Short mmCIF file of C-alpha atoms and ligand atoms in Angstrom, two decimals:
data_model
loop_
_atom_site.label_atom_id
_atom_site.label_comp_id
_atom_site.label_asym_id
_atom_site.label_seq_id
_atom_site.Cartn_x
_atom_site.Cartn_y
_atom_site.Cartn_z
CA GLN L 19 234.57 103.46 -49.84
CA THR L 20 238.28 104.07 -50.49
CA GLY L 21 239.01 100.77 -52.14
CA MET L 22 240.96 99.86 -48.98
CA PHE L 23 238.17 99.49 -46.44
CA THR L 24 234.67 100.62 -45.61
CA TYR L 25 234.99 104.07 -44.05
CA ASP L 26 233.16 104.54 -40.77
CA PRO L 27 233.57 108.10 -39.36
CA GLY L 28 233.45 106.84 -35.79
CA PHE L 29 231.17 106.45 -32.83
CA THR L 30 228.64 109.22 -33.43
CA SER L 31 226.71 108.24 -30.27
CA THR L 32 229.60 108.13 -27.74
CA ALA L 33 232.20 110.32 -29.47
CA SER L 34 233.87 112.80 -27.12
CA CYS L 35 234.78 115.13 -29.96
CA ARG L 36 235.00 115.57 -33.74
CA SER L 37 238.45 115.50 -35.30
CA ALA L 38 239.96 115.42 -38.80
CA ILE L 39 243.49 114.53 -37.72
CA THR L 40 243.70 110.74 -37.28
CA TYR L 41 241.43 107.88 -38.27
CA ILE L 42 241.60 104.39 -36.75
CA ASP L 43 239.62 101.35 -37.86
CA GLY L 44 240.29 98.96 -34.97
CA GLU L 45 238.62 95.98 -36.60
CA ALA L 46 240.54 96.36 -39.88
CA GLY L 47 243.80 97.47 -38.26
CA VAL L 48 243.88 100.73 -40.22
CA LEU L 49 245.60 103.96 -39.10
CA LEU L 50 245.49 107.16 -41.21
CA TYR L 51 247.15 110.51 -40.43
CA ARG L 52 245.17 113.22 -42.26
CA GLY L 53 243.89 110.46 -44.56
CA TYR L 54 247.28 108.92 -45.46
CA PRO L 55 247.99 105.29 -44.39
CA ILE L 56 250.66 105.05 -41.67
CA GLU L 57 252.53 102.47 -43.78
CA GLN L 58 253.01 105.01 -46.62
CA LEU L 59 254.07 107.81 -44.27
CA ALA L 60 256.55 105.60 -42.40
CA GLU L 61 258.13 104.54 -45.69
CA LYS L 62 258.12 107.81 -47.66
CA CYS L 63 258.27 110.69 -45.18
CA SER L 64 260.49 112.12 -42.48
CA PHE L 65 259.15 112.79 -38.99
CA LEU L 66 259.18 116.55 -39.60
CA GLU L 67 257.15 116.08 -42.81
CA VAL L 68 254.61 114.14 -40.73
CA CYS L 69 254.67 116.91 -38.08
CA TYR L 70 253.83 119.43 -40.80
CA LEU L 71 251.05 117.13 -42.11
CA LEU L 72 249.46 116.70 -38.68
CA LEU L 73 249.62 120.43 -37.94
CA GLU L 74 248.69 121.85 -41.37
CA ALA L 75 246.53 118.97 -42.74
CA GLU L 76 248.62 118.72 -45.94
CA LEU L 77 252.09 117.35 -46.69
CA PRO L 78 254.63 120.17 -47.23
CA ASN L 79 256.19 120.96 -50.60
CA ALA L 80 259.97 121.39 -50.74
CA ASP L 81 259.92 125.10 -49.80
CA GLU L 82 257.36 124.60 -47.01
CA LEU L 83 259.42 121.76 -45.55
CA LYS L 84 262.63 123.80 -45.69
CA THR L 85 260.95 126.70 -43.87
CA PHE L 86 259.39 124.36 -41.29
CA GLU L 87 262.68 122.55 -40.63
CA LYS L 88 264.46 125.91 -40.19
CA GLU L 89 261.77 127.13 -37.78
CA VAL L 90 262.07 123.98 -35.67
CA THR L 91 265.88 123.95 -35.76
CA THR L 92 266.15 127.55 -34.59
CA HIS L 93 263.97 126.84 -31.55
CA THR L 94 265.75 123.72 -30.27
CA MET L 95 267.71 125.57 -27.59
CA VAL L 96 266.04 126.10 -24.19
CA HIS L 97 266.27 129.19 -21.96
CA ASP L 98 269.40 128.83 -19.81
CA GLN L 99 267.30 129.35 -16.66
CA LEU L 100 265.46 126.14 -17.50
CA THR L 101 268.61 124.14 -16.75
CA ASN L 102 268.23 125.17 -13.09
CA PHE L 103 265.04 123.08 -12.78
CA PHE L 104 267.12 119.92 -13.12
CA LYS L 105 269.12 120.72 -10.00
CA GLY L 106 266.06 120.08 -7.81
CA PHE L 107 265.80 116.45 -8.94
CA ARG L 108 267.77 113.50 -7.60
CA ARG L 109 270.02 112.04 -10.28
CA ASP L 110 267.99 108.81 -10.20
CA ALA L 111 264.64 110.58 -10.73
CA HIS L 112 262.58 108.89 -13.47
CA PRO L 113 262.97 110.90 -16.72
CA MET L 114 259.17 111.19 -16.98
CA ALA L 115 259.07 112.85 -13.54
CA ILE L 116 261.63 115.37 -14.77
CA MET L 117 259.75 115.82 -18.07
CA VAL L 118 256.55 116.69 -16.20
CA GLY L 119 258.48 119.29 -14.19
CA VAL L 120 260.62 120.84 -16.90
CA VAL L 121 258.13 120.84 -19.80
CA GLY L 122 255.62 122.30 -17.36
CA ALA L 123 258.15 125.01 -16.55
CA LEU L 124 258.13 126.09 -20.22
CA SER L 125 254.77 127.70 -19.36
CA ALA L 126 256.61 130.19 -17.17
CA PHE L 127 258.74 131.34 -20.09
CA TYR L 128 256.01 131.72 -22.71
CA HIS L 129 252.64 131.96 -20.96
CA ASP L 130 252.55 135.76 -20.61
CA SER L 131 253.34 136.45 -24.26
CA LEU L 132 250.89 133.93 -25.67
CA ASP L 133 247.37 134.55 -27.01
CA ILE L 134 245.86 131.10 -27.60
CA HIS L 135 243.31 132.63 -29.98
CA SER L 136 246.04 133.94 -32.28
CA PRO L 137 246.90 131.39 -35.04
CA LYS L 138 250.42 132.86 -35.15
CA ASP L 139 250.92 132.32 -31.40
CA ARG L 140 249.49 128.82 -31.63
CA HIS L 141 251.89 128.02 -34.48
CA ILE L 142 254.97 129.25 -32.62
CA SER L 143 253.88 127.27 -29.53
CA ALA L 144 253.74 124.12 -31.65
CA ILE L 145 257.17 124.86 -33.12
CA ARG L 146 258.66 125.52 -29.66
CA LEU L 147 257.29 122.24 -28.26
CA ILE L 148 258.32 120.09 -31.24
CA ALA L 149 261.77 121.72 -31.12
CA LYS L 150 262.42 121.80 -27.37
CA VAL L 151 261.03 118.48 -26.15
CA PRO L 152 263.92 116.46 -27.70
CA THR L 153 266.43 118.86 -26.10
CA ILE L 154 264.74 118.36 -22.71
CA VAL L 155 264.59 114.57 -23.20
CA ALA L 156 268.33 114.48 -23.94
CA MET L 157 268.94 116.71 -20.90
CA CYS L 158 267.00 114.22 -18.74
CA TYR L 159 269.36 111.48 -19.87
CA LYS L 160 272.52 113.57 -19.42
CA TYR L 161 271.37 114.62 -15.94
CA SER L 162 270.73 110.98 -14.95
CA VAL L 163 274.26 109.91 -15.91
CA GLY L 164 276.00 112.99 -14.49
CA SER L 165 277.18 114.16 -17.90
CA PRO L 166 277.09 117.84 -18.98
CA PHE L 167 274.15 118.98 -21.12
CA MET L 168 274.96 119.15 -24.84
CA TYR L 169 273.61 122.10 -26.84
CA PRO L 170 271.66 121.44 -30.06
CA GLN L 171 273.54 122.17 -33.31
CA ASN L 172 271.67 124.10 -36.03
CA LYS L 173 273.63 122.35 -38.76
CA LEU L 174 272.13 118.97 -37.80
CA LYS L 175 268.82 117.38 -38.82
CA TYR L 176 266.19 116.74 -36.13
CA VAL L 177 267.01 113.14 -35.12
CA ASP L 178 270.78 113.52 -35.66
CA ASN L 179 270.62 116.54 -33.35
CA PHE L 180 268.76 114.56 -30.68
CA LEU L 181 271.07 111.52 -30.80
CA ARG L 182 274.11 113.81 -30.61
CA MET L 183 272.65 115.60 -27.54
CA MET L 184 272.07 112.14 -26.02
CA HIS L 185 275.45 110.55 -26.74
CA ALA L 186 278.10 113.22 -27.46
CA THR L 187 280.14 114.80 -24.63
CA PRO L 188 282.33 117.94 -24.52
CA CYS L 189 285.27 115.53 -24.85
CA ALA L 190 284.01 113.30 -27.64
CA GLU L 191 281.78 113.94 -30.65
CA TYR L 192 279.11 111.42 -31.76
CA GLU L 193 278.39 110.45 -35.35
CA PRO L 194 275.03 108.64 -35.48
CA ASN L 195 274.69 105.60 -37.77
CA PRO L 196 272.33 106.69 -40.61
CA VAL L 197 270.38 103.42 -40.27
CA LEU L 198 269.75 104.17 -36.58
CA VAL L 199 268.78 107.75 -37.41
CA ARG L 200 266.21 106.54 -39.97
CA ALA L 201 264.93 103.95 -37.48
CA LEU L 202 264.36 106.51 -34.74
CA ASP L 203 262.80 108.92 -37.25
CA ARG L 204 260.33 106.15 -38.19
CA ILE L 205 259.66 105.32 -34.52
CA LEU L 206 258.72 108.98 -33.94
CA ILE L 207 256.35 108.82 -36.94
CA LEU L 208 254.68 105.69 -35.53
CA HIS L 209 254.16 107.46 -32.18
CA ALA L 210 253.13 110.85 -33.58
CA ASP L 211 249.38 110.59 -33.10
CA HIS L 212 246.66 108.11 -32.31
CA GLU L 213 243.24 109.76 -32.19
CA GLN L 214 241.62 110.13 -28.76
CA ASN L 215 243.98 107.99 -26.65
CA ALA L 216 244.12 108.73 -22.92
CA SER L 217 246.93 111.30 -23.06
CA THR L 218 245.53 113.15 -26.10
CA SER L 219 242.11 113.30 -24.47
CA THR L 220 243.85 114.67 -21.37
CA VAL L 221 245.49 117.40 -23.45
CA ARG L 222 242.18 118.32 -25.06
CA LEU L 223 240.34 118.42 -21.74
CA ALA L 224 243.06 120.54 -20.14
CA GLY L 225 243.13 122.83 -23.19
CA SER L 226 239.35 123.27 -23.17
CA SER L 227 239.69 125.42 -20.04
CA GLY L 228 241.97 127.86 -21.89
CA ALA L 229 245.14 126.65 -20.17
CA ASN L 230 248.30 127.42 -22.14
CA PRO L 231 249.58 124.69 -24.51
CA PHE L 232 252.76 124.03 -22.50
CA ALA L 233 250.71 123.19 -19.40
CA CYS L 234 248.33 121.05 -21.49
CA ILE L 235 251.16 119.04 -23.06
CA THR L 236 252.54 118.51 -19.56
CA ALA L 237 249.21 116.98 -18.54
CA GLY L 238 249.53 114.67 -21.54
CA ILE L 239 253.05 113.66 -20.48
CA ALA L 240 251.81 112.81 -16.99
CA CYS L 241 249.03 110.62 -18.40
CA LEU L 242 251.30 108.90 -20.94
CA TRP L 243 253.60 107.71 -18.13
CA GLY L 244 251.14 105.03 -16.94
CA SER L 245 252.08 101.40 -17.73
CA ALA L 246 248.67 100.82 -19.37
CA HIS L 247 249.54 103.58 -21.87
CA GLY L 248 252.94 104.94 -22.90
CA GLY L 249 254.75 103.26 -20.02
CA ALA L 250 254.06 99.90 -21.67
CA ASN L 251 257.17 100.02 -23.88
CA GLU L 252 259.45 100.09 -20.82
CA ALA L 253 257.24 97.46 -19.13
CA ALA L 254 257.29 95.23 -22.24
CA LEU L 255 261.10 95.13 -22.37
CA ASN L 256 261.27 94.46 -18.62
CA MET L 257 258.72 91.67 -19.12
CA LEU L 258 260.85 90.07 -21.88
CA LYS L 259 263.93 90.27 -19.65
CA GLU L 260 261.93 88.65 -16.79
CA ILE L 261 260.68 85.83 -19.06
CA GLY L 262 264.30 85.36 -20.08
CA ASP L 263 263.94 82.22 -22.19
CA VAL L 264 261.42 80.72 -24.64
CA SER L 265 260.98 77.78 -22.25
CA GLN L 266 259.38 80.19 -19.74
CA ILE L 267 256.81 81.57 -22.19
CA PRO L 268 254.02 79.10 -21.29
CA ILE L 269 254.28 80.14 -17.62
CA TYR L 270 253.76 83.81 -18.49
CA ILE L 271 250.99 83.07 -21.00
CA ALA L 272 249.20 81.19 -18.19
CA LYS L 273 249.72 84.11 -15.79
CA ALA L 274 248.32 86.55 -18.38
CA LYS L 275 245.19 84.38 -18.72
CA ASP L 276 244.72 83.93 -14.96
CA LYS L 277 242.06 86.39 -13.78
CA ASN L 278 243.44 86.10 -10.24
CA ASP L 279 246.83 87.24 -11.44
CA SER L 280 247.28 90.97 -12.15
CA PHE L 281 249.99 90.16 -14.73
CA ARG L 282 249.17 91.18 -18.29
CA LEU L 283 251.30 90.72 -21.39
CA MET L 284 252.83 94.16 -21.79
CA GLY L 285 252.66 95.39 -25.37
CA PHE L 286 249.62 93.22 -26.06
CA GLY L 287 245.99 94.26 -26.41
CA HIS L 288 244.41 97.61 -27.19
CA ARG L 289 241.23 99.54 -26.41
CA VAL L 290 240.56 100.08 -30.12
CA TYR L 291 242.58 97.61 -32.21
CA LYS L 292 240.91 94.22 -32.30
CA ASN L 293 243.30 93.34 -35.09
CA TYR L 294 247.04 93.70 -35.48
CA ASP L 295 248.17 97.27 -34.61
CA PRO L 296 249.64 98.41 -37.96
CA ARG L 297 252.37 100.23 -36.01
CA ALA L 298 253.47 96.96 -34.37
CA LYS L 299 254.10 95.39 -37.80
CA LEU L 300 256.19 98.41 -38.85
CA MET L 301 258.00 98.39 -35.51
CA ARG L 302 258.86 94.69 -35.91
CA GLU L 303 260.29 95.40 -39.39
CA THR L 304 262.30 98.35 -38.00
CA CYS L 305 263.54 96.10 -35.21
CA HIS L 306 264.79 93.55 -37.73
CA GLU L 307 266.48 96.24 -39.87
CA VAL L 308 268.29 97.83 -36.90
CA LEU L 309 269.39 94.54 -35.36
CA THR L 310 270.65 93.30 -38.74
CA GLU L 311 272.55 96.58 -39.30
CA LEU L 312 274.15 96.21 -35.89
CA GLY L 313 274.95 92.54 -36.46
CA LEU L 314 272.51 91.61 -33.68
CA HIS L 315 270.01 89.62 -35.80
CA ASP L 316 270.30 86.86 -33.18
CA ASP L 317 269.33 89.28 -30.40
CA PRO L 318 267.79 86.95 -27.77
CA LEU L 319 265.14 89.49 -26.73
CA PHE L 320 263.93 89.89 -30.33
CA LYS L 321 263.79 86.14 -30.85
CA LEU L 322 261.95 85.78 -27.54
CA ALA L 323 259.44 88.48 -28.58
CA LEU L 324 258.83 86.78 -31.95
CA GLU L 325 258.20 83.42 -30.23
CA LEU L 326 255.98 84.98 -27.57
CA GLU L 327 253.91 86.65 -30.30
CA ARG L 328 253.68 83.37 -32.26
CA ILE L 329 252.51 81.38 -29.23
CA ALA L 330 250.05 84.04 -28.02
CA LEU L 331 248.46 84.42 -31.47
CA GLU L 332 247.83 80.67 -31.55
CA ASP L 333 246.29 80.68 -28.07
CA GLU L 334 242.47 80.56 -27.83
CA TYR L 335 242.38 83.18 -25.01
CA PHE L 336 244.22 85.81 -27.02
CA VAL L 337 242.47 84.89 -30.27
CA SER L 338 238.99 84.99 -28.70
CA LYS L 339 239.69 88.34 -26.98
CA LYS L 340 241.32 89.72 -30.15
CA LEU L 341 244.54 90.57 -28.34
CA TYR L 342 247.39 91.42 -30.71
CA PRO L 343 250.79 93.10 -30.26
CA ASN L 344 250.50 96.89 -30.07
CA VAL L 345 252.97 99.67 -30.79
CA ASP L 346 254.78 99.05 -27.49
CA PHE L 347 255.59 95.37 -27.98
CA TYR L 348 258.66 95.73 -30.21
CA SER L 349 259.56 99.40 -29.65
CA GLY L 350 261.54 98.68 -26.49
CA ILE L 351 263.81 96.23 -28.32
CA VAL L 352 264.57 98.79 -31.05
CA LEU L 353 265.19 101.60 -28.57
CA HIS L 354 267.41 99.27 -26.52
CA ALA L 355 269.41 98.51 -29.69
CA LEU L 356 269.67 102.29 -30.31
CA GLY L 357 271.49 102.61 -26.97
CA ILE L 358 268.56 104.28 -25.22
CA PRO L 359 268.08 103.10 -21.60
CA SER L 360 264.68 101.57 -20.82
CA ASN L 361 263.68 104.30 -18.34
CA MET L 362 263.90 106.75 -21.30
CA PHE L 363 261.51 104.78 -23.57
CA THR L 364 258.35 106.63 -22.51
CA ALA L 365 260.16 109.96 -22.84
CA ILE L 366 260.91 108.98 -26.47
CA PHE L 367 257.22 108.12 -26.91
CA ALA L 368 256.39 111.62 -25.57
CA MET L 369 258.88 113.12 -28.04
CA GLY L 370 256.95 111.54 -30.92
CA ARG L 371 253.49 112.23 -29.49
CA THR L 372 254.08 115.93 -28.77
CA VAL L 373 253.08 116.85 -32.33
CA GLY L 374 249.86 114.82 -32.02
CA TRP L 375 248.99 116.45 -28.73
CA ILE L 376 249.61 119.99 -30.00
CA SER L 377 247.75 119.29 -33.27
CA HIS L 378 244.67 118.18 -31.33
CA TRP L 379 245.00 121.16 -28.98
CA ASP L 380 245.22 123.52 -31.97
CA GLU L 381 242.24 121.85 -33.72
CA MET L 382 240.15 122.23 -30.57
CA ILE L 383 241.12 125.85 -29.78
CA SER L 384 240.54 126.81 -33.45
CA ASP L 385 236.93 125.61 -33.24
CA PRO L 386 234.77 128.71 -32.62
CA GLU L 387 232.11 126.51 -31.01
CA GLN L 388 234.60 124.95 -28.59
CA LYS L 389 233.43 124.88 -24.94
CA ILE L 390 235.11 123.74 -21.75
CA GLY L 391 235.02 119.96 -21.38
CA ARG L 392 232.71 118.74 -18.66
CA PRO L 393 232.34 114.90 -18.56
CA ARG L 394 229.26 113.84 -16.57
CA GLN L 395 228.94 110.89 -14.17
CA LEU L 396 226.48 108.25 -13.04
CA TYR L 397 225.99 109.06 -9.32
CA THR L 398 226.05 105.87 -7.21
CA GLY L 399 226.33 107.45 -3.75
CA ALA L 400 223.74 108.02 -1.00
CA VAL L 401 221.25 110.90 -0.72
CA ARG L 402 220.71 111.96 2.95
CA ARG L 403 218.74 114.75 4.62
CA ASP L 404 220.02 115.39 8.16
CA VAL L 405 223.51 115.43 9.55
CA PRO L 406 223.23 113.27 12.77
CA ASP L 407 224.40 114.46 16.22
CA ARG L 408 227.62 112.58 16.54
CA TRP L 409 228.76 113.45 20.00
C1 SDX Q 7 249.07 102.43 -25.91
O1 SDX Q 7 244.61 104.35 -26.78
C2 SDX Q 7 245.64 104.31 -27.51
O2 SDX Q 7 245.59 104.52 -28.70
C3 SDX Q 7 246.93 104.02 -26.80
C4 SDX Q 7 248.15 103.89 -27.69
C5 SDX Q 7 248.52 105.21 -28.31
O3 SDX Q 7 249.17 105.21 -29.37
O4 SDX Q 7 248.21 106.26 -27.67
O5 SDX Q 7 247.91 102.94 -28.72
C6 SDX Q 7 249.38 103.45 -26.91
O6 SDX Q 7 248.81 102.80 -24.79
C7 SDX Q 7 249.01 100.98 -26.31
C8 SDX Q 7 248.59 100.04 -25.14
C9 SDX Q 7 249.83 99.82 -24.28
N1 SDX Q 7 249.47 99.09 -23.05
C10 SDX Q 7 249.85 97.80 -22.90
O7 SDX Q 7 250.39 97.12 -23.78
C11 SDX Q 7 249.55 97.24 -21.53
C12 SDX Q 7 249.02 95.82 -21.68
N2 SDX Q 7 247.72 95.95 -22.33
C13 SDX Q 7 246.57 95.91 -21.47
O8 SDX Q 7 246.75 96.56 -20.23
C14 SDX Q 7 245.30 96.25 -22.21
O9 SDX Q 7 245.30 95.58 -23.40
C15 SDX Q 7 244.93 97.69 -22.47
C16 SDX Q 7 245.03 98.54 -21.26
C17 SDX Q 7 245.78 98.25 -23.55
C18 SDX Q 7 243.50 97.64 -22.88
O10 SDX Q 7 242.83 97.09 -21.75
P1 SDX Q 7 241.31 96.73 -21.85
O11 SDX Q 7 240.55 97.93 -22.22
O12 SDX Q 7 240.86 95.99 -20.64
O13 SDX Q 7 241.34 95.76 -23.09
P2 SDX Q 7 240.15 95.04 -23.60
O14 SDX Q 7 238.85 95.57 -23.08
O15 SDX Q 7 240.28 94.94 -25.07
O16 SDX Q 7 240.39 93.58 -22.90
C19 SDX Q 7 239.61 92.54 -23.32
C20 SDX Q 7 239.98 91.38 -22.40
C21 SDX Q 7 239.89 91.70 -20.91
O17 SDX Q 7 239.55 90.47 -20.27
P3 SDX Q 7 237.97 90.26 -19.88
O18 SDX Q 7 237.63 91.38 -18.93
O19 SDX Q 7 237.21 90.34 -21.20
O20 SDX Q 7 237.95 88.90 -19.25
O21 SDX Q 7 241.36 91.00 -22.62
C22 SDX Q 7 242.08 91.10 -21.41
C23 SDX Q 7 241.30 92.01 -20.50
O22 SDX Q 7 241.54 91.65 -19.15
N3 SDX Q 7 243.38 91.69 -21.75
C24 SDX Q 7 244.54 91.10 -21.50
C25 SDX Q 7 245.50 91.97 -22.02
N4 SDX Q 7 244.90 93.04 -22.55
C26 SDX Q 7 243.57 92.87 -22.37
N5 SDX Q 7 244.87 89.94 -20.89
C27 SDX Q 7 246.20 89.65 -20.82
N6 SDX Q 7 247.19 90.45 -21.32
C28 SDX Q 7 246.87 91.62 -21.91
N7 SDX Q 7 247.84 92.41 -22.38
#
């Protein structure tokens, strides 16, 4: 009992693993990172403080945070050879396709010098991934618009550095709005980890074979891309644009309920939450803050999303199936307001989730009893004795 809710450690019978990193109570709509409620972390911490918490299991003191921030900052640059990988992609390649290729290529630069059983090597791998993924994400964007890559600046904080690499050019500097910086920092916190979701489980399964962390994170990126998972934020914004007007909402609610129609409300429903995703509430608040700061409080997409949520949560189908907005429902509107194109939304999700992936990888590799993952199956095929003469 924590005074907040009845603590249930999880599904002892069907659990795929034991973990002390993140706790979700889907019925109560509770999310804890290393025991702290997501609402407290989103309000009181920076993303890098949360990265430290997920990796080290405790929040950093002032000196620990300063050291951690310096470590990350001094690893934000990528090997110059890595820029050559971009040249093989068409300019209109989806950023997630490039991310799979380029983050995977990091293996080639660090694999040989990395002992996954050395805590020091595991720590520097985590630092390199947390530091370099934003640089690669910004490079994906620059490559897609034909603009030169911008180098990270060690004098800048993590999110300021990323937004500058996204929006500055050799001809014009970029001064991010502090409200937008804080909003993106909070969005990264909300995406940092989420227990054994599909992409984190992919990272753990890949890591269980002893594959290097850069290759494992790449497997997680590939899995996150799907529209049922991290691709839902881009799909949710596209869905809102397709609905277009509140008058069209009933048509799309009907489509979502029609079993013969493959359409689903993007950003709604969840495998675990059968209550409101606590991240969706925080994302809606962030949305309102950013749009108000930008003088866009009448943003039609935000108003449409609020009305769609209101109607769906009064509809028997959604109520009976406990379908609520999830983290992806409002995130696209915020990212759109931050000037990030929709095909980059999942890459931003990956930027936040990298620390969760690498924390789970580290937790698994640190376990002396860890074995290679080997899910079993229920065989439903035939059993035959003789191969027939076929000609
Ligand atoms: C993320 O695992 C994680 O933690 C993921 C994530 C993370 O941080 O890593 O939280 C991030 O991936 C969030 C989810 C983003 N995806 C979407 O928003 C896509 C739209 N959502 C759906 O595709 C769906 O809700 C899933 C994939 C998320 C869950 O699908 P399930 O497992 O089928 O959901 P369910 O079992 O709870 O569904 C119950 C019923 C089903 O109908 P019946 O078979 O009972 O008749 O509700 C229906 C579903 O068909 N349903 C929906 C719906 N989501 C579920 N119907 C209409 N619209 C929807 N969005």
